[in-house]
């Protein structure tokens, strides 16, 4: 029964046996020895990373480590200068971000990932490029974030920071992606809003969507993450279950998360 | 009453055509972020194509309209986007503007070549037939159709942009291109679509407006549509309703001005009739002046950095001496005709040089350098029969006018500044240059060559060498300025005006100064150009002549003085030597500058810096270091190779190079 179709992400019950599936299914996203550069300046110096189907992986690390750059590579916004970028087992180096998006990789980039000069309703309309109809998108978004439906006609740029991030997350909800990439969705938000957003993330994860997310502050991310990757100076220096990470690294990069995250 | 009604009808019809052209501009700008300066030329070209189909090939007029507006123009617009505009995506903001200016120049060339010799009336729908508004006022069917089509265009665009997914996505792409892609929209194709749409509306406007002219004419028709830019600016390049309102106001004002200004010798004098002619452009200028400050394209202005290192004083001095000596030797071997060509080139080079401090270092675009040059030639001719004093007068007059034109520049940036300066050039074309005070209508005036320090400069050889000396002195002086605090302030201003202000720099004074300086240099160049050709006329300094000047500056390296020298000379040689190889093709120099300008996307910092880097790269063992950078950050990264240091892209709002002195 498992892996009849290796490409579809496993359904929710299957997640219980992730350890088993891990070995059989190809990772939905895989980077092998990926190097990437902005112009002439290399930022990623050989990243090895595999996001197994149905897993939530958190990339943690200091400022400027290259977390966002990893997500730019995996969302097609930055082509690797060398190495392999695989999505669901296919070699896709140099693929365009919009093609990747239509193939089911949903990316919420760093910062406010909305169109400020478009209304909330128009922002939701753009999300229909992900494949769902206008009605489906609005229904899902408004069910999860009722605040947005009150502000349908408002310019998205005039929403509060939290509301803007809800609007951005609405795309993750509505486009039914196979893979979700989230870059610091907590940035600049109050803890309550962050908790709300992360409850959405766990709900999406519970549907079996593979998620790769970055966070500056580990607490929220570790609550949902199955695996953690530590990024430092353009390399993944450690990778494993949150409790597997070597203590010294965890202390150094995460500011003693073990103690806090439990 | 009847007269009033007639003028109103004409005004509304004109306004309708403006509205269509302007809405095309707004749509293209709002959905691709590029203001298509070539829109007027696109309308003109397709008005000619329409004439060709209807009058020459006897197509059915309705079929011809549909084919031109729905097929030919959109395909041409889409191709333009795919071939040229798309490459400018993500590059410094001026690149896409230069591409559209180059397109403008190319289209003028093509239309002039294909149809310039013809004198024909434009076809109109149903000829002169129409219906009677009152017993005396006839509204032709063509006019009726124009008004209806403007309304239909308005409704169509409104629904497209606000009700359809593709329209919303087009607006989304301007807001955040990368995010639109992450949503799954295809930003590249949306840009293509918006250019197809813009070209279609431009063509429709051209077809509708052409019958206003008695005869089709390349320049007159282009500028007639150019008036629509005023309406687009009134709509802040964003609001379609405001654009339509602006178009109607423009159309009516134009019609009433023509109809009601009294007919007598004063009102028919060139300045007043010129004012009437350029009313829409004057309005554009005024609108730009009074427009709310905040509405200026802040976020669109990307930081970009030139990497040309400035020659130290001794090197620039030695280079200057070598150039002068080389020129002195060269002219003694050249035929008279060749010397004149080279001399004209050097004089034009001085005008191009005037853009180096202004645009290359200060980041301010001007499309009226030839107008300043014309003022210089005018002053030279009228003061003291063209002596050394004449040169001073040229510098003074152009400098003062430059400072006056700079007043709007204190608030305007980028595109708006370009439009304001072009409007100024156009008004001068109509109101001042053709007057008897200046160059006379259609005629020329005599400009004497100056004698200095007892030197006799009347011969072509000596005057050409003298021009080279002047050019080199100016270049050396400018480079010295560039190394000093003023130069650093200019560079900082180009990087980020906001950051400059926060750091306490006085931008008002800086901008005024650099504009006056640039205009003065252009004035000097114009005076010398006039003296070189000895019989300049108004057409030598017409507004459209400023466009190749800007293209030359950009193509050869806007921030380099040597680029200005080479640019001036090659332009002159192309318009004479290369031209003589193809006598059947008029204005070949326009074609070549246009083509080179369109190619600017491949090498935005210009030819001279490119060559310099190539050589440096070779000697430093880094062949073609900068050439194959991705398009996303070329300007910021270039030159890093030579310096061997590491720099990051400056974010739009980011820190500018700190001016060491304010
Ligand atoms: N567009 C860019 N151009 C040039 N360099 C860049 C660009 N974006 C990022 N960098 C550089 O790449 C490196 C990695 O940046 P990245 O944004 O991936 O870090 P990050 O791990 O996401 O940091 P943070 O936690 O602060 O978001 C940094 O040194 C940064 O300066
Ligand atoms: Mg980041």
PDB file of N, CA, C and O and ligand atoms in Angstrom, chain A residues 38-39 41 43-44 61-70 72 110 183-184 187 214-216 231, chain B residues 633 637 647-649, ligand 1:
ATOM      1  N   UNK A  38      24.933  35.397  -4.673  1.00  0.00           N
ATOM      2  CA  UNK A  38      24.330  36.650  -5.150  1.00  0.00           C
ATOM      3  C   UNK A  38      25.407  37.356  -5.960  1.00  0.00           C
ATOM      4  O   UNK A  38      26.384  37.821  -5.388  1.00  0.00           O
ATOM      5  N   UNK A  39      25.222  37.401  -7.257  1.00  0.00           N
ATOM      6  CA  UNK A  39      26.274  37.978  -8.079  1.00  0.00           C
ATOM      7  C   UNK A  39      27.539  37.144  -7.928  1.00  0.00           C
ATOM      8  O   UNK A  39      27.529  35.945  -8.181  1.00  0.00           O
ATOM      9  N   UNK A  41      29.175  36.833  -5.052  1.00  0.00           N
ATOM     10  CA  UNK A  41      29.428  36.494  -3.656  1.00  0.00           C
ATOM     11  C   UNK A  41      28.697  35.214  -3.304  1.00  0.00           C
ATOM     12  O   UNK A  41      27.467  35.165  -3.270  1.00  0.00           O
ATOM     13  N   UNK A  43      27.110  32.480  -1.126  1.00  0.00           N
ATOM     14  CA  UNK A  43      26.481  32.524   0.192  1.00  0.00           C
ATOM     15  C   UNK A  43      26.247  31.113   0.728  1.00  0.00           C
ATOM     16  O   UNK A  43      26.406  30.853   1.908  1.00  0.00           O
ATOM     17  N   UNK A  44      25.882  30.205  -0.149  1.00  0.00           N
ATOM     18  CA  UNK A  44      25.728  28.807   0.258  1.00  0.00           C
ATOM     19  C   UNK A  44      26.915  28.017  -0.280  1.00  0.00           C
ATOM     20  O   UNK A  44      27.192  28.031  -1.469  1.00  0.00           O
ATOM     21  N   UNK A  61      19.304  29.080  12.868  1.00  0.00           N
ATOM     22  CA  UNK A  61      20.686  29.556  12.745  1.00  0.00           C
ATOM     23  C   UNK A  61      20.736  31.050  12.877  1.00  0.00           C
ATOM     24  O   UNK A  61      19.704  31.726  12.850  1.00  0.00           O
ATOM     25  N   UNK A  62      21.947  31.544  13.030  1.00  0.00           N
ATOM     26  CA  UNK A  62      22.107  32.985  13.275  1.00  0.00           C
ATOM     27  C   UNK A  62      21.759  33.829  12.055  1.00  0.00           C
ATOM     28  O   UNK A  62      21.607  33.318  10.951  1.00  0.00           O
ATOM     29  N   UNK A  63      21.662  35.127  12.258  1.00  0.00           N
ATOM     30  CA  UNK A  63      21.420  36.067  11.156  1.00  0.00           C
ATOM     31  C   UNK A  63      22.484  35.916  10.084  1.00  0.00           C
ATOM     32  O   UNK A  63      23.670  35.772  10.384  1.00  0.00           O
ATOM     33  N   UNK A  64      22.048  35.941   8.860  1.00  0.00           N
ATOM     34  CA  UNK A  64      23.006  35.909   7.768  1.00  0.00           C
ATOM     35  C   UNK A  64      23.602  34.542   7.525  1.00  0.00           C
ATOM     36  O   UNK A  64      24.557  34.403   6.760  1.00  0.00           O
ATOM     37  N   UNK A  65      23.042  33.503   8.148  1.00  0.00           N
ATOM     38  CA  UNK A  65      23.594  32.164   7.973  1.00  0.00           C
ATOM     39  C   UNK A  65      23.302  31.628   6.582  1.00  0.00           C
ATOM     40  O   UNK A  65      24.042  30.801   6.056  1.00  0.00           O
ATOM     41  N   UNK A  66      22.214  32.089   5.995  1.00  0.00           N
ATOM     42  CA  UNK A  66      21.831  31.605   4.674  1.00  0.00           C
ATOM     43  C   UNK A  66      20.516  30.855   4.656  1.00  0.00           C
ATOM     44  O   UNK A  66      20.191  30.188   3.674  1.00  0.00           O
ATOM     45  N   UNK A  67      19.742  30.964   5.726  1.00  0.00           N
ATOM     46  CA  UNK A  67      18.453  30.250   5.784  1.00  0.00           C
ATOM     47  C   UNK A  67      17.518  30.728   4.680  1.00  0.00           C
ATOM     48  O   UNK A  67      16.942  29.935   3.936  1.00  0.00           O
ATOM     49  N   UNK A  68      17.382  32.058   4.592  1.00  0.00           N
ATOM     50  CA  UNK A  68      16.484  32.585   3.560  1.00  0.00           C
ATOM     51  C   UNK A  68      16.988  32.209   2.177  1.00  0.00           C
ATOM     52  O   UNK A  68      16.200  31.969   1.261  1.00  0.00           O
ATOM     53  N   UNK A  69      18.303  32.154   2.039  1.00  0.00           N
ATOM     54  CA  UNK A  69      18.860  31.811   0.736  1.00  0.00           C
ATOM     55  C   UNK A  69      18.531  30.364   0.384  1.00  0.00           C
ATOM     56  O   UNK A  69      18.229  30.055  -0.774  1.00  0.00           O
ATOM     57  N   UNK A  70      18.559  29.488   1.360  1.00  0.00           N
ATOM     58  CA  UNK A  70      18.159  28.103   1.098  1.00  0.00           C
ATOM     59  C   UNK A  70      16.725  28.082   0.586  1.00  0.00           C
ATOM     60  O   UNK A  70      16.406  27.406  -0.397  1.00  0.00           O
ATOM     61  N   UNK A  72      15.206  30.474  -0.900  1.00  0.00           N
ATOM     62  CA  UNK A  72      15.153  31.056  -2.247  1.00  0.00           C
ATOM     63  C   UNK A  72      15.520  30.021  -3.283  1.00  0.00           C
ATOM     64  O   UNK A  72      14.962  29.992  -4.383  1.00  0.00           O
ATOM     65  N   UNK A 110      10.094  35.839   3.153  1.00  0.00           N
ATOM     66  CA  UNK A 110      10.371  36.706   4.299  1.00  0.00           C
ATOM     67  C   UNK A 110       9.679  38.058   4.124  1.00  0.00           C
ATOM     68  O   UNK A 110       9.471  38.519   3.018  1.00  0.00           O
ATOM     69  N   UNK A 183       9.224  31.411   5.448  1.00  0.00           N
ATOM     70  CA  UNK A 183      10.432  32.108   5.896  1.00  0.00           C
ATOM     71  C   UNK A 183      10.079  33.111   6.991  1.00  0.00           C
ATOM     72  O   UNK A 183       9.466  34.145   6.731  1.00  0.00           O
ATOM     73  N   UNK A 184      10.440  32.771   8.213  1.00  0.00           N
ATOM     74  CA  UNK A 184      10.266  33.667   9.357  1.00  0.00           C
ATOM     75  C   UNK A 184       8.905  34.329   9.404  1.00  0.00           C
ATOM     76  O   UNK A 184       8.800  35.553   9.378  1.00  0.00           O
ATOM     77  N   UNK A 187       8.187  37.100  12.101  1.00  0.00           N
ATOM     78  CA  UNK A 187       8.993  38.328  12.171  1.00  0.00           C
ATOM     79  C   UNK A 187       8.168  39.549  12.570  1.00  0.00           C
ATOM     80  O   UNK A 187       7.204  39.931  11.909  1.00  0.00           O
ATOM     81  N   UNK A 214      11.861  28.468   8.333  1.00  0.00           N
ATOM     82  CA  UNK A 214      13.002  29.048   9.046  1.00  0.00           C
ATOM     83  C   UNK A 214      12.457  29.913  10.163  1.00  0.00           C
ATOM     84  O   UNK A 214      11.353  30.448  10.074  1.00  0.00           O
ATOM     85  N   UNK A 215      13.222  29.996  11.195  1.00  0.00           N
ATOM     86  CA  UNK A 215      12.850  30.879  12.292  1.00  0.00           C
ATOM     87  C   UNK A 215      14.106  31.431  12.934  1.00  0.00           C
ATOM     88  O   UNK A 215      15.146  30.779  12.983  1.00  0.00           O
ATOM     89  N   UNK A 216      13.990  32.626  13.409  1.00  0.00           N
ATOM     90  CA  UNK A 216      15.064  33.218  14.173  1.00  0.00           C
ATOM     91  C   UNK A 216      14.945  32.741  15.628  1.00  0.00           C
ATOM     92  O   UNK A 216      15.921  32.411  16.276  1.00  0.00           O
ATOM     93  N   UNK A 231      21.792  25.813  10.422  1.00  0.00           N
ATOM     94  CA  UNK A 231      22.535  26.415   9.315  1.00  0.00           C
ATOM     95  C   UNK A 231      23.509  27.431   9.891  1.00  0.00           C
ATOM     96  O   UNK A 231      23.151  28.224  10.764  1.00  0.00           O
TER      97      UNK A 231
ATOM     98  N   UNK B 633      21.818  42.177 -10.373  1.00  0.00           N
ATOM     99  CA  UNK B 633      22.588  43.152  -9.610  1.00  0.00           C
ATOM    100  C   UNK B 633      23.838  43.612 -10.328  1.00  0.00           C
ATOM    101  O   UNK B 633      24.907  43.634  -9.765  1.00  0.00           O
ATOM    102  N   UNK B 637      27.379  45.275  -8.563  1.00  0.00           N
ATOM    103  CA  UNK B 637      28.490  44.355  -8.439  1.00  0.00           C
ATOM    104  C   UNK B 637      29.677  44.740  -9.297  1.00  0.00           C
ATOM    105  O   UNK B 637      30.784  44.314  -9.063  1.00  0.00           O
ATOM    106  N   UNK B 647      31.377  43.691  -1.873  1.00  0.00           N
ATOM    107  CA  UNK B 647      30.332  44.658  -1.552  1.00  0.00           C
ATOM    108  C   UNK B 647      28.996  43.975  -1.680  1.00  0.00           C
ATOM    109  O   UNK B 647      28.833  43.018  -2.412  1.00  0.00           O
ATOM    110  N   UNK B 648      28.041  44.455  -0.984  1.00  0.00           N
ATOM    111  CA  UNK B 648      26.694  43.895  -1.099  1.00  0.00           C
ATOM    112  C   UNK B 648      25.812  44.896  -1.814  1.00  0.00           C
ATOM    113  O   UNK B 648      26.115  46.074  -1.906  1.00  0.00           O
ATOM    114  N   UNK B 649      24.705  44.398  -2.348  1.00  0.00           N
ATOM    115  CA  UNK B 649      23.768  45.280  -3.027  1.00  0.00           C
ATOM    116  C   UNK B 649      23.174  46.250  -2.018  1.00  0.00           C
ATOM    117  O   UNK B 649      22.797  45.860  -0.922  1.00  0.00           O
TER     118      UNK B 649
HETATM  119  N1  LIG C   1      20.002  39.977  -2.416  1.00  0.00           N
HETATM  120  C1  LIG C   1      21.188  39.781  -1.856  1.00  0.00           C
HETATM  121  N2  LIG C   1      22.318  40.247  -2.445  1.00  0.00           N
HETATM  122  C2  LIG C   1      23.525  40.056  -1.896  1.00  0.00           C
HETATM  123  N3  LIG C   1      23.732  39.403  -0.764  1.00  0.00           N
HETATM  124  C3  LIG C   1      22.665  38.905  -0.114  1.00  0.00           C
HETATM  125  C4  LIG C   1      21.352  39.082  -0.630  1.00  0.00           C
HETATM  126  N4  LIG C   1      20.495  38.496   0.224  1.00  0.00           N
HETATM  127  C5  LIG C   1      21.236  37.983   1.228  1.00  0.00           C
HETATM  128  N5  LIG C   1      22.546  38.240   1.020  1.00  0.00           N
HETATM  129  C6  LIG C   1      23.638  37.816   1.881  1.00  0.00           C
HETATM  130  O1  LIG C   1      23.609  36.432   1.992  1.00  0.00           O
HETATM  131  C7  LIG C   1      23.899  36.009   3.303  1.00  0.00           C
HETATM  132  C8  LIG C   1      22.830  35.089   3.799  1.00  0.00           C
HETATM  133  O2  LIG C   1      21.599  35.810   3.847  1.00  0.00           O
HETATM  134  P1  LIG C   1      20.222  35.161   4.256  1.00  0.00           P
HETATM  135  O3  LIG C   1      19.175  36.170   4.029  1.00  0.00           O
HETATM  136  O4  LIG C   1      20.079  33.868   3.563  1.00  0.00           O
HETATM  137  O5  LIG C   1      20.426  34.930   5.798  1.00  0.00           O
HETATM  138  P2  LIG C   1      19.377  34.423   6.868  1.00  0.00           P
HETATM  139  O6  LIG C   1      19.960  33.193   7.435  1.00  0.00           O
HETATM  140  O7  LIG C   1      18.031  34.336   6.277  1.00  0.00           O
HETATM  141  O8  LIG C   1      19.445  35.582   7.943  1.00  0.00           O
HETATM  142  P3  LIG C   1      18.253  36.173   8.835  1.00  0.00           P
HETATM  143  O9  LIG C   1      18.057  35.248   9.959  1.00  0.00           O
HETATM  144  O10 LIG C   1      18.788  37.480   9.274  1.00  0.00           O
HETATM  145  O11 LIG C   1      17.059  36.306   7.962  1.00  0.00           O
HETATM  146  C9  LIG C   1      24.045  37.274   4.120  1.00  0.00           C
HETATM  147  O12 LIG C   1      25.414  37.490   4.335  1.00  0.00           O
HETATM  148  C10 LIG C   1      23.469  38.353   3.260  1.00  0.00           C
HETATM  149  O13 LIG C   1      24.196  39.547   3.423  1.00  0.00           O
END
